[in-house]
């Protein structure tokens, strides 16, 4: 496992990720609420329990990306090549505005994980 991934896992277990709640605790920010849903911005809320993110399909998108990565790794191990589909992606910015609506983005040239550096 890459060092940054290990660091992320450890920090998430001990609630040491830079969520708004922790940034307030550390004196780096004044407001602990999340702009997306106006609830307290904690690690648990960000990773799995935001009703707004759930209704927008953000967790489904994240799960699908993980499954695509796993399929690519398994196919490489088997010596096969599975080409990912070109999908139109819609991203919701932190303020709730849509960005890159309808733009096709190929997923073959992306890093395996943002935490890999």
Tab-separated table of C-alpha atoms in Angstrom:
chain	number	residue	atom	x	y	z
A	1	UNK	CA	0.000	0.000	0.000
A	2	UNK	CA	1.344	3.444	-0.909
A	3	UNK	CA	2.508	5.593	2.027
A	4	UNK	CA	-0.090	8.303	1.334
A	5	UNK	CA	-2.903	5.743	1.370
A	6	UNK	CA	-1.690	4.330	4.680
A	7	UNK	CA	-1.510	7.847	6.078
A	8	UNK	CA	-5.065	8.578	4.878
A	9	UNK	CA	-6.437	5.382	6.427
A	10	UNK	CA	-4.732	6.025	9.764
A	11	UNK	CA	-5.834	9.664	9.872
A	12	UNK	CA	-9.431	8.735	8.965
A	13	UNK	CA	-9.594	6.075	11.709
A	14	UNK	CA	-8.425	8.562	14.337
A	15	UNK	CA	-10.518	11.447	12.899
A	16	UNK	CA	-7.450	13.507	12.001
A	17	UNK	CA	-8.414	14.425	8.431
A	18	UNK	CA	-8.774	18.163	7.749
A	19	UNK	CA	-12.577	18.314	7.956
A	20	UNK	CA	-14.166	21.653	8.799
A	21	UNK	CA	-14.859	20.411	12.349
A	22	UNK	CA	-11.171	19.573	12.855
A	23	UNK	CA	-10.016	22.812	11.227
A	24	UNK	CA	-12.180	24.716	13.735
A	25	UNK	CA	-10.702	22.633	16.572
A	26	UNK	CA	-7.182	23.387	15.321
A	27	UNK	CA	-7.908	27.139	15.027
A	28	UNK	CA	-7.590	27.218	11.211
A	29	UNK	CA	-11.247	27.951	10.433
A	30	UNK	CA	-14.215	29.513	12.205
A	31	UNK	CA	-17.257	27.746	10.706
A	32	UNK	CA	-17.593	23.939	11.033
A	33	UNK	CA	-20.579	23.643	8.649
A	34	UNK	CA	-20.300	22.127	5.206
A	35	UNK	CA	-21.337	24.459	2.339
A	36	UNK	CA	-23.057	21.612	0.487
A	37	UNK	CA	-25.614	20.691	3.153
A	38	UNK	CA	-25.060	23.153	6.021
A	39	UNK	CA	-24.442	20.310	8.488
A	40	UNK	CA	-21.412	19.800	10.723
A	41	UNK	CA	-18.522	18.774	8.457
A	42	UNK	CA	-16.950	15.707	10.106
A	43	UNK	CA	-14.939	12.826	8.644
A	44	UNK	CA	-17.883	10.433	9.098
A	45	UNK	CA	-20.268	12.847	7.406
A	46	UNK	CA	-17.955	13.367	4.434
A	47	UNK	CA	-17.107	9.693	3.883
A	48	UNK	CA	-20.528	8.119	4.257
A	49	UNK	CA	-23.476	9.975	5.712
A	50	UNK	CA	-24.231	13.178	3.791
A	51	UNK	CA	-27.825	12.973	2.545
A	52	UNK	CA	-27.208	15.640	-0.123
A	53	UNK	CA	-24.177	13.819	-1.549
A	54	UNK	CA	-26.162	10.568	-1.493
A	55	UNK	CA	-29.084	12.128	-3.387
A	56	UNK	CA	-26.681	13.599	-5.983
A	57	UNK	CA	-25.101	10.199	-6.635
A	58	UNK	CA	-21.634	11.113	-5.345
A	59	UNK	CA	-21.198	7.884	-3.382
A	60	UNK	CA	-22.380	5.847	-6.386
A	61	UNK	CA	-19.845	7.638	-8.586
A	62	UNK	CA	-17.060	6.957	-6.067
A	63	UNK	CA	-18.049	3.277	-5.779
A	64	UNK	CA	-18.122	2.912	-9.574
A	65	UNK	CA	-14.646	4.436	-9.865
A	66	UNK	CA	-13.304	1.975	-7.287
A	67	UNK	CA	-14.884	-0.922	-9.192
A	68	UNK	CA	-13.381	0.328	-12.482
A	69	UNK	CA	-9.925	0.449	-10.900
A	70	UNK	CA	-10.344	-3.060	-9.490
A	71	UNK	CA	-11.506	-4.391	-12.871
A	72	UNK	CA	-8.492	-2.810	-14.585
A	73	UNK	CA	-6.056	-4.273	-12.034
A	74	UNK	CA	-7.613	-7.744	-12.270
A	75	UNK	CA	-7.609	-7.677	-16.077
A	76	UNK	CA	-3.948	-6.591	-16.123
A	77	UNK	CA	-3.095	-9.463	-13.776
A	78	UNK	CA	-4.886	-11.874	-16.120
A	79	UNK	CA	-3.140	-10.390	-19.156
A	80	UNK	CA	-6.358	-8.984	-20.623
A	81	UNK	CA	-7.154	-5.405	-21.470
A	82	UNK	CA	-10.512	-3.917	-20.569
A	83	UNK	CA	-10.990	-0.450	-21.986
A	84	UNK	CA	-13.134	1.769	-19.784
A	85	UNK	CA	-16.133	3.471	-21.356
A	86	UNK	CA	-16.000	7.135	-22.221
A	87	UNK	CA	-18.655	8.720	-20.041
A	88	UNK	CA	-20.008	12.224	-19.828
A	89	UNK	CA	-19.117	13.363	-16.320
A	90	UNK	CA	-20.930	15.942	-14.233
A	91	UNK	CA	-19.069	17.370	-11.278
A	92	UNK	CA	-20.727	19.405	-8.567
A	93	UNK	CA	-18.438	22.104	-7.226
A	94	UNK	CA	-18.160	22.755	-3.505
A	95	UNK	CA	-20.693	25.578	-3.767
A	96	UNK	CA	-23.199	23.304	-5.523
A	97	UNK	CA	-22.756	24.560	-9.121
A	98	UNK	CA	-22.422	22.072	-11.969
A	99	UNK	CA	-19.155	22.036	-13.907
A	100	UNK	CA	-18.040	20.187	-17.053
A	101	UNK	CA	-21.628	19.281	-17.918
A	102	UNK	CA	-21.818	16.885	-20.847
A	103	UNK	CA	-18.107	16.920	-21.617
A	104	UNK	CA	-16.751	13.489	-22.482
A	105	UNK	CA	-13.664	12.540	-20.529
A	106	UNK	CA	-11.628	9.424	-21.253
A	107	UNK	CA	-10.687	7.600	-18.080
A	108	UNK	CA	-7.643	5.745	-19.415
A	109	UNK	CA	-4.966	8.371	-18.682
A	110	UNK	CA	-5.786	9.145	-15.062
A	111	UNK	CA	-3.565	8.307	-12.120
A	112	UNK	CA	-4.589	5.183	-10.253
A	113	UNK	CA	-5.257	7.134	-7.097
A	114	UNK	CA	-4.981	10.770	-6.168
A	115	UNK	CA	-3.164	9.756	-3.000
A	116	UNK	CA	-0.364	8.052	-4.953
A	117	UNK	CA	1.259	11.444	-5.537
